[in-house]
PDB file of C-alpha atoms in Angstrom:
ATOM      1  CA  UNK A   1       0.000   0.000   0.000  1.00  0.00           C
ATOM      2  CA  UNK A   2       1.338   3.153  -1.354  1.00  0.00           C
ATOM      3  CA  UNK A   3       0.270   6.516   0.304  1.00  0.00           C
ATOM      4  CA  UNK A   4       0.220   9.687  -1.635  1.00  0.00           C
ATOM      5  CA  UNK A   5       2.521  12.742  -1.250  1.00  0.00           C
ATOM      6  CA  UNK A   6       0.751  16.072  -0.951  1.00  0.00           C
ATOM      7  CA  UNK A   7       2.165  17.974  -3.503  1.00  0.00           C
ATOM      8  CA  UNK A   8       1.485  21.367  -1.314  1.00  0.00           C
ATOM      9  CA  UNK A   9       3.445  21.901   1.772  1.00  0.00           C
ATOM     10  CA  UNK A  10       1.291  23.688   4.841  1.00  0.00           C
ATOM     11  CA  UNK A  11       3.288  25.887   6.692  1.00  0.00           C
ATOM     12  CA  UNK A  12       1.991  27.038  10.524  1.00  0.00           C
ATOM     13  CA  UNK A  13       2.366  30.482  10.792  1.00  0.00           C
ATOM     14  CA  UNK A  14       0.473  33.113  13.159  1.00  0.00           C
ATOM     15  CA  UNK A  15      -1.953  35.431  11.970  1.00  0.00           C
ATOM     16  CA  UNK A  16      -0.594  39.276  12.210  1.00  0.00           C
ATOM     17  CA  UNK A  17      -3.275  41.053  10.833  1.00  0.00           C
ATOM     18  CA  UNK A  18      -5.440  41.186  14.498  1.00  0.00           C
ATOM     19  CA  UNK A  19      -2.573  41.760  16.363  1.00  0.00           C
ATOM     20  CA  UNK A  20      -1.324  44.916  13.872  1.00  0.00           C
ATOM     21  CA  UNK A  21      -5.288  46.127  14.318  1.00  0.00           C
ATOM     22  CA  UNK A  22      -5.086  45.700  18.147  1.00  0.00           C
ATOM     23  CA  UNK A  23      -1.550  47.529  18.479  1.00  0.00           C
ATOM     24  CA  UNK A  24      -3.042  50.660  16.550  1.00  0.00           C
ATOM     25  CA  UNK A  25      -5.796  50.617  18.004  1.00  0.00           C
ATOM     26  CA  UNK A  26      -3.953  50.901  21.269  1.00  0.00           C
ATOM     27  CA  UNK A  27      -1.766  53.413  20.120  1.00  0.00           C
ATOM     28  CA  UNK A  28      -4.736  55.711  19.137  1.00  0.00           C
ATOM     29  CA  UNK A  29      -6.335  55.218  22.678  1.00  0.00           C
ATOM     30  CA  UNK A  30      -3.182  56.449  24.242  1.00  0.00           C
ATOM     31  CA  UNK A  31      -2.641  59.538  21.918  1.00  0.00           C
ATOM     32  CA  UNK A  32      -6.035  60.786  22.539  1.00  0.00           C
ATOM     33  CA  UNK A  33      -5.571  60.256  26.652  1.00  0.00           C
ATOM     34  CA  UNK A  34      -1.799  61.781  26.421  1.00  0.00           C
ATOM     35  CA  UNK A  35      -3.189  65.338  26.486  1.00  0.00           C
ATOM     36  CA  UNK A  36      -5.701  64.952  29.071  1.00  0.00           C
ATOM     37  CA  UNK A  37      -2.855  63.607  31.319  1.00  0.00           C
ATOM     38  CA  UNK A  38      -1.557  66.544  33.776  1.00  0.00           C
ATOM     39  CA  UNK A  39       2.340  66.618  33.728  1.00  0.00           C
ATOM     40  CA  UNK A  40       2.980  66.335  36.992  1.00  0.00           C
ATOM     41  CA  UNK A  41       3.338  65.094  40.191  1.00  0.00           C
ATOM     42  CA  UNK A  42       2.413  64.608  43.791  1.00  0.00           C
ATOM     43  CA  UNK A  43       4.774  66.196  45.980  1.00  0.00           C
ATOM     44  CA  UNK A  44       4.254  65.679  50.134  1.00  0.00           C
ATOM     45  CA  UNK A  45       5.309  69.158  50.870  1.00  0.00           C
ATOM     46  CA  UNK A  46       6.494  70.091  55.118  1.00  0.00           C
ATOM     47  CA  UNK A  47       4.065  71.998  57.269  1.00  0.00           C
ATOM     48  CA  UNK A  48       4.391  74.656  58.869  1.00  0.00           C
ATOM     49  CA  UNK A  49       2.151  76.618  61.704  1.00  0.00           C
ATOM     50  CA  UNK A  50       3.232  79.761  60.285  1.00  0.00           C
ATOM     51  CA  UNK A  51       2.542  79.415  56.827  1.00  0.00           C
ATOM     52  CA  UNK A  52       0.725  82.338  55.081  1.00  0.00           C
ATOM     53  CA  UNK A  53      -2.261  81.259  52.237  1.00  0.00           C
ATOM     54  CA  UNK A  54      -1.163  82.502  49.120  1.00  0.00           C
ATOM     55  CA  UNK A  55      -2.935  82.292  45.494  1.00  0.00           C
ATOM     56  CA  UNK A  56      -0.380  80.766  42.711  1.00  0.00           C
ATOM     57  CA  UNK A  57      -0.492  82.956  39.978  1.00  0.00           C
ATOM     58  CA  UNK A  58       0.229  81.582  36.588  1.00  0.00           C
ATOM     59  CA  UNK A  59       2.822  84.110  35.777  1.00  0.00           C
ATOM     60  CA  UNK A  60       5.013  82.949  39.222  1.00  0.00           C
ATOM     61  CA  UNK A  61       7.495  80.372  38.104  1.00  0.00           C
ATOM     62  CA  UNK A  62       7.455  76.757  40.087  1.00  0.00           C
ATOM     63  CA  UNK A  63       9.881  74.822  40.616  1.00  0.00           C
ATOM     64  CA  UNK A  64       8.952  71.280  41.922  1.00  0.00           C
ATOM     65  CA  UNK A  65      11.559  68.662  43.197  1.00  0.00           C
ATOM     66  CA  UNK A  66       9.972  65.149  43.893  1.00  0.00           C
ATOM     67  CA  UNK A  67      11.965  62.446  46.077  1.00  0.00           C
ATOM     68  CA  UNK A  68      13.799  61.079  43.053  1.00  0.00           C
ATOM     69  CA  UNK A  69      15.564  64.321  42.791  1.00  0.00           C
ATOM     70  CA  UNK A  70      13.878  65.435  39.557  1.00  0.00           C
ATOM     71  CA  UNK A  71      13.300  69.046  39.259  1.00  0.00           C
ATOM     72  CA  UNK A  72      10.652  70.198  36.736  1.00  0.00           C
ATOM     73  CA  UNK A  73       9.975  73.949  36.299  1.00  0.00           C
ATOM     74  CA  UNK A  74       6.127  74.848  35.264  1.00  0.00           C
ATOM     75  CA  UNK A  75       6.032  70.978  34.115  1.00  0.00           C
ATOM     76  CA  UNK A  76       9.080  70.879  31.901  1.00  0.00           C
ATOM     77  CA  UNK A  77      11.650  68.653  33.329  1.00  0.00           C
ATOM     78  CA  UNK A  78      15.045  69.976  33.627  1.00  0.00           C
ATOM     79  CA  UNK A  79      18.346  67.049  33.456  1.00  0.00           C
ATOM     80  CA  UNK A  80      20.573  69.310  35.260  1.00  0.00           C
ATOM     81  CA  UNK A  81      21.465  72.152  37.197  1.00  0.00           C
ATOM     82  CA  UNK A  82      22.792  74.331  34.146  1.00  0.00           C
ATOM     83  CA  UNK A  83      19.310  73.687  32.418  1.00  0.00           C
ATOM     84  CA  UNK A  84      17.634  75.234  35.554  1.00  0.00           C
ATOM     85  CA  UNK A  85      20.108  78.429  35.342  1.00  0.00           C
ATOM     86  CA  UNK A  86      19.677  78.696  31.868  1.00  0.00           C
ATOM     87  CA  UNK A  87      15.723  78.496  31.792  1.00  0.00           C
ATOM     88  CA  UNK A  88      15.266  80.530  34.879  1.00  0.00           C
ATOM     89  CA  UNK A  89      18.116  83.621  33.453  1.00  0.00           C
ATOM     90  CA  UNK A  90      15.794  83.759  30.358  1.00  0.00           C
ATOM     91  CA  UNK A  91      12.946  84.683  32.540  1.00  0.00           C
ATOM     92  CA  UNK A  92      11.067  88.209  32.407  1.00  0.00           C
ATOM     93  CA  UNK A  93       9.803  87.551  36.644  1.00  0.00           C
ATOM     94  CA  UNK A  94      12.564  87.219  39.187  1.00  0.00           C
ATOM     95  CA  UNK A  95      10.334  85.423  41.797  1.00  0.00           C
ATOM     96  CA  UNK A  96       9.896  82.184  41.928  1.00  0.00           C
ATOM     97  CA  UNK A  97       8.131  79.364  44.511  1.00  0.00           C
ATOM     98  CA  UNK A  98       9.858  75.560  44.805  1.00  0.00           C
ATOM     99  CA  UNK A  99       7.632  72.587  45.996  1.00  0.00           C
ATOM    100  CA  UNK A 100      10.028  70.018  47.172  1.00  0.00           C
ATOM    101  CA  UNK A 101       9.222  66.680  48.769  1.00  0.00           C
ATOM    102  CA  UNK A 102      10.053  66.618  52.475  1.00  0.00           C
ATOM    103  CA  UNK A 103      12.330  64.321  52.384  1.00  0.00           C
ATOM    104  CA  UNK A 104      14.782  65.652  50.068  1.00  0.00           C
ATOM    105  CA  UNK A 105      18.123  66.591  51.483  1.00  0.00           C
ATOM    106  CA  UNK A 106      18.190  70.220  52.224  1.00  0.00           C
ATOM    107  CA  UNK A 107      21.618  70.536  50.687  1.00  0.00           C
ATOM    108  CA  UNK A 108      19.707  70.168  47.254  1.00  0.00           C
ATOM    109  CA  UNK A 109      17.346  72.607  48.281  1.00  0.00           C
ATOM    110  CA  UNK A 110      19.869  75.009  49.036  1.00  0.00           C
ATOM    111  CA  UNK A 111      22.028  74.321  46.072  1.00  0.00           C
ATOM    112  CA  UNK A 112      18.806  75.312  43.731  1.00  0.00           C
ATOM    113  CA  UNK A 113      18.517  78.504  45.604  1.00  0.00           C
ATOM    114  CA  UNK A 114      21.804  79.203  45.071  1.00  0.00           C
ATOM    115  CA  UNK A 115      21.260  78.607  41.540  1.00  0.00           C
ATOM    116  CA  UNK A 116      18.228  80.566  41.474  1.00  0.00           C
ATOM    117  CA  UNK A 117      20.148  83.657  42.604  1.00  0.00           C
ATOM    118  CA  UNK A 118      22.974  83.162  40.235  1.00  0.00           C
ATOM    119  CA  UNK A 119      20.617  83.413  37.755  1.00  0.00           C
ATOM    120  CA  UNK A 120      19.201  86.884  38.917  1.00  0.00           C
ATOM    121  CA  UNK A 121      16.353  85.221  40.961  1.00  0.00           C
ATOM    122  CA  UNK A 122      15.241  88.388  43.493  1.00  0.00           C
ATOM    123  CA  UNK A 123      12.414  86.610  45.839  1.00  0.00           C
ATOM    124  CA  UNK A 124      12.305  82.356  46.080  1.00  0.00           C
ATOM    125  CA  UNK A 125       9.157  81.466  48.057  1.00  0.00           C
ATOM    126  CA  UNK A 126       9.430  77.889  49.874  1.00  0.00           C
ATOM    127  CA  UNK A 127       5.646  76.318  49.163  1.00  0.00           C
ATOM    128  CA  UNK A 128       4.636  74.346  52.221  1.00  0.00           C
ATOM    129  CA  UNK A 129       0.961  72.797  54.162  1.00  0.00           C
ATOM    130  CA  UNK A 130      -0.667  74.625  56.938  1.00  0.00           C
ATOM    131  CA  UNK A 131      -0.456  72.592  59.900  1.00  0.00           C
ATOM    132  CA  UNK A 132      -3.945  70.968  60.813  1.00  0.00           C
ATOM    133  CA  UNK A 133      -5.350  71.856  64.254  1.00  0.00           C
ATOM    134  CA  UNK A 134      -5.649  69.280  66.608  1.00  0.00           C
TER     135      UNK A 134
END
């Protein structure tokens, strides 16, 4: 007994097609949620009893730092510190606020403030919390 040959040969392969129309439709989802996103983040700022309410302005500069040492400036992330003195020198407002995490060293603090003033910073506000009343 004598069995045929198939004169095709099947070859497995997957499907890409779905997967191509799942990956784009993915990548649409995430470029229309991208701008709704706010470019920032949450920062667990000291208290103080003394602390005076004031209203951010938009034309006041911030500076947040965040525990991972990353400083951003009104959401734009600076790499270093000559970034920070070069976007803060271009400024038309000398007066700027920084938002730092708590536990950041205060040498790092102190070490933007210095660059701050280098930079012809005049007034550098120190955002904090009220204290809550027991």
């Amino acid at each position: 007994m004598e069995f045929k040959k198939d004169s095709q040969d099947y070859e497995a392969s997957i499907n890409m097609i779905p997967l191509i129309d799942i990956m784009l439709v993915l990548l649409i989802i995430f470029m229309i949620t991208a701008p709704v996103l706010k470019y920032s983040f949450d920062v667990d700022v000291p208290s103080a009893q003394t602390s005076q309410a004031t209203e951010q302005t938009e034309d006041i500069p911030l500076i947040v730092i965040n525990k991972l040492n990353e400083i951003r400036i009104n959401g734009l992330v600076l790499k270093n510190y000559d970034e920070l003195k070069k976007y803060v020198s271009e400024l038309k407002r000398k007066e700027i606020l920084i938002e730092a995490e708590k536990s950041i060293s205060y040498g790092i603090i102190v070490k933007v403030m210095d660059i701050l003033k280098q930079a012809g910073v005049e007034k550098i506000g120190l955002v904090t919390q009220k204290e809550k009343e027991l």
